[in-house]
XYZ file of N, CA and C in Angstrom:
285
model
N 137.024 127.251 75.501
C 137.707 126.049 74.823
C 139.000 126.389 74.269
N 139.981 125.629 74.838
C 141.336 125.899 74.371
C 141.617 125.418 72.903
N 142.597 126.170 72.315
C 142.854 125.766 70.891
C 143.953 124.696 70.982
N 143.536 123.498 71.396
C 144.439 122.329 71.527
C 143.829 121.048 71.060
N 144.588 120.365 70.248
C 144.208 118.946 69.718
C 144.030 118.076 70.883
N 142.923 117.352 71.176
C 142.641 116.458 72.176
C 143.438 115.134 72.002
N 143.943 114.800 70.748
C 144.678 113.628 70.642
C 146.261 113.693 70.573
N 146.619 114.846 69.960
C 148.080 114.880 69.718
C 148.573 116.083 70.571
N 147.855 116.897 71.110
C 148.278 118.048 72.065
C 148.714 119.156 71.250
N 148.583 119.224 69.976
C 149.058 120.361 69.141
C 148.334 121.671 69.596
N 149.026 122.752 69.758
C 148.537 124.003 70.311
C 148.940 125.063 69.455
N 148.482 126.323 69.817
C 149.029 127.482 69.023
C 150.426 127.740 69.223
N 151.128 128.282 68.257
C 152.519 128.746 68.260
C 152.571 130.098 67.903
N 153.596 130.909 68.475
C 153.856 132.280 68.062
C 155.212 132.204 67.151
N 155.395 133.259 66.385
C 156.434 133.493 65.509
C 156.372 134.739 64.829
N 157.210 134.890 63.855
C 157.346 136.138 62.962
C 157.066 135.879 61.453
N 156.329 136.751 60.950
C 156.192 136.880 59.576
C 157.383 137.801 59.125
N 158.193 137.335 58.246
C 159.421 138.012 57.768
C 159.296 138.493 56.355
N 159.208 139.865 56.166
C 159.076 140.323 54.839
C 160.400 140.357 54.071
N 160.306 140.791 52.825
C 161.451 140.663 51.888
C 162.531 141.601 52.507
N 162.259 142.681 53.269
C 163.231 143.643 53.675
C 163.593 143.244 55.161
N 163.244 141.980 55.518
C 163.584 141.377 56.772
C 162.921 142.105 57.995
N 161.792 142.801 57.825
C 161.029 143.260 58.765
C 160.110 142.101 59.490
N 160.226 142.097 60.719
C 159.516 140.989 61.382
C 158.231 141.504 62.162
N 157.176 140.847 61.933
C 155.913 141.176 62.657
C 155.334 139.917 63.376
N 154.844 140.074 64.594
C 154.431 138.801 65.410
C 153.224 138.325 64.702
N 153.109 136.998 64.786
C 151.854 136.274 64.351
C 151.515 135.103 65.260
N 150.492 134.534 65.196
C 150.009 133.325 65.823
C 149.759 132.300 64.883
N 150.310 131.119 64.954
C 150.017 130.011 64.060
C 149.109 129.074 64.880
N 147.775 128.889 64.376
C 146.898 128.058 65.066
C 146.833 126.754 64.256
N 146.522 125.552 65.120
C 146.220 124.342 64.340
C 144.920 124.300 63.701
N 144.839 123.417 62.813
C 143.653 123.266 61.977
C 142.812 122.364 62.721
N 141.899 122.832 63.650
C 141.033 122.039 64.581
C 139.667 121.798 63.893
N 139.066 120.554 63.987
C 137.857 120.224 63.438
C 137.092 119.429 64.475
N 135.841 119.616 64.619
C 135.032 118.737 65.480
C 134.524 117.488 64.805
N 134.874 116.325 65.219
C 134.675 115.160 64.685
C 134.020 114.103 65.555
N 133.289 113.192 65.039
C 132.771 112.105 65.855
C 133.424 110.907 65.325
N 134.041 110.249 66.193
C 134.890 108.968 65.884
C 134.231 107.769 66.438
N 134.205 106.764 65.889
C 133.605 105.451 66.290
C 134.564 104.596 67.090
N 134.389 104.138 68.160
C 135.138 103.303 68.915
C 134.756 101.887 68.771
N 135.368 101.097 68.239
C 134.912 99.701 67.863
C 135.019 98.779 69.115
N 135.970 99.002 70.002
C 136.074 98.149 71.247
C 134.902 98.560 72.235
N 134.658 99.925 72.281
C 133.650 100.234 73.332
C 132.228 100.157 72.744
N 132.126 100.232 71.473
C 130.917 100.166 70.763
C 130.040 101.408 70.709
N 130.657 102.468 70.773
C 130.000 103.839 70.868
C 130.867 104.918 70.109
N 130.236 105.983 69.857
C 130.878 107.031 69.200
C 131.328 108.060 70.187
N 132.317 108.856 69.823
C 133.024 109.798 70.759
C 133.148 111.068 69.947
N 132.859 112.183 70.459
C 133.063 113.515 69.841
C 134.309 114.131 70.447
N 135.320 114.503 69.501
C 136.487 115.107 69.864
C 136.780 116.317 69.105
N 137.632 117.156 69.498
C 138.111 118.252 68.761
C 139.612 117.959 68.435
N 139.861 117.626 67.184
C 141.199 117.195 66.872
C 141.685 118.004 65.574
N 143.106 117.843 65.415
C 143.553 118.620 64.271
C 143.329 117.743 63.101
N 143.474 118.323 61.892
C 143.261 117.503 60.604
C 144.524 116.587 60.537
N 145.563 116.860 61.065
C 146.741 115.988 60.895
C 146.557 114.693 61.809
N 145.901 115.061 62.993
C 145.635 113.939 63.825
C 144.574 112.956 63.290
N 143.681 113.606 62.549
C 142.557 112.675 61.906
C 143.096 111.880 60.764
N 144.151 112.323 60.028
C 144.882 111.518 59.173
C 145.571 110.444 59.829
N 146.257 110.722 61.019
C 146.979 109.598 61.643
C 146.082 108.541 62.238
N 144.927 109.035 62.698
C 144.014 108.020 63.217
C 143.457 107.076 62.190
N 143.248 107.531 60.863
C 142.999 106.744 59.740
C 144.079 105.869 59.421
N 145.254 106.332 59.562
C 146.479 105.584 59.054
C 146.684 104.420 60.036
N 146.573 104.642 61.360
C 146.728 103.524 62.352
C 145.685 102.507 62.533
N 144.638 102.794 61.810
C 143.533 101.837 61.699
C 142.421 101.981 62.661
N 142.111 103.392 62.977
C 140.872 103.628 63.856
C 141.340 104.332 65.103
N 140.239 104.756 65.837
C 140.470 105.511 67.174
C 141.144 104.559 68.186
N 140.753 103.375 68.313
C 141.309 102.367 69.323
C 142.707 102.045 69.199
N 143.129 101.914 67.853
C 144.589 101.638 67.555
C 145.459 102.806 67.958
N 144.881 104.020 67.577
C 145.675 105.150 67.776
C 145.807 105.429 69.253
N 144.682 105.276 70.143
C 144.835 105.624 71.604
C 145.757 104.679 72.267
N 145.825 103.369 71.783
C 146.545 102.307 72.485
C 148.094 102.764 72.308
N 148.440 103.272 71.145
C 149.838 103.629 70.806
C 150.290 104.983 71.349
N 149.239 105.889 71.578
C 149.582 107.222 71.896
C 150.085 107.423 73.248
N 151.083 108.302 73.560
C 151.676 108.460 75.010
C 150.600 109.277 75.652
N 150.585 109.000 77.010
C 149.524 109.628 77.704
C 149.688 111.160 78.018
N 150.971 111.629 77.822
C 151.252 113.108 78.036
C 150.629 114.006 76.909
N 150.410 113.503 75.777
C 149.812 114.184 74.709
C 148.196 114.291 74.742
N 147.712 113.426 75.439
C 146.176 113.301 75.459
C 145.512 114.195 76.425
N 144.401 114.738 75.988
C 143.486 115.451 77.042
C 142.953 114.538 78.071
N 142.258 115.140 79.027
C 141.767 114.420 80.130
C 140.668 113.384 79.633
N 139.813 113.951 78.656
C 138.754 113.029 78.019
C 139.313 111.929 77.348
N 140.211 112.272 76.494
C 140.890 111.230 75.644
C 141.661 110.207 76.549
N 142.299 110.631 77.627
C 142.930 109.723 78.526
C 142.041 108.811 79.185
N 140.825 109.290 79.661
C 139.837 108.422 80.304
C 139.338 107.427 79.172
N 139.143 107.895 77.835
C 138.812 106.936 76.919
C 139.853 105.791 76.671
N 141.117 106.254 76.649
C 142.173 105.253 76.575
C 142.160 104.256 77.756
N 141.876 104.661 78.856
C 141.807 103.748 80.009
C 140.681 102.773 79.797
N 139.488 103.254 79.358
C 138.348 102.370 79.110
C 138.586 101.336 78.130
N 139.291 101.804 77.015
C 139.625 100.767 75.845
C 140.651 99.864 76.377
N 141.598 100.155 77.211
C 142.533 99.287 77.688
C 141.971 98.247 78.684
N 141.057 98.791 79.461
C 140.216 97.788 80.447
C 139.451 96.668 79.628
N 138.778 97.199 78.672
C 137.960 96.367 77.666
C 138.707 95.341 77.174
N 139.931 95.714 76.527
C 140.813 94.930 75.740
C 141.444 93.863 76.750
N 141.757 94.240 77.965
C 142.351 93.427 78.888
C 141.358 92.300 79.491
N 140.136 92.714 79.540
C 139.020 91.777 79.900
C 138.916 90.696 78.774
N 139.008 90.969 77.660
C 138.742 89.971 76.545
C 139.738 89.000 76.406
């Protein structure tokens, strides 16, 4: 399983830890990923996703999973989240 957020595309980054003497050691910065179950109001079912804590806050801020996915660019989403976005858009267009 990749260390990548399914909603925002956040992934691991590399960099340096710099000491007081300016000595640099390589390090890996990993996103804070959590397994969550989010409720889709449009589809009427729950969805299990692996998202970053930052993305979880953004989902709450935008008013839920459906509102987040409608606004989210397709390039950031995983294949599962992209399929979910298509299902939500189909359901909204039918209503």
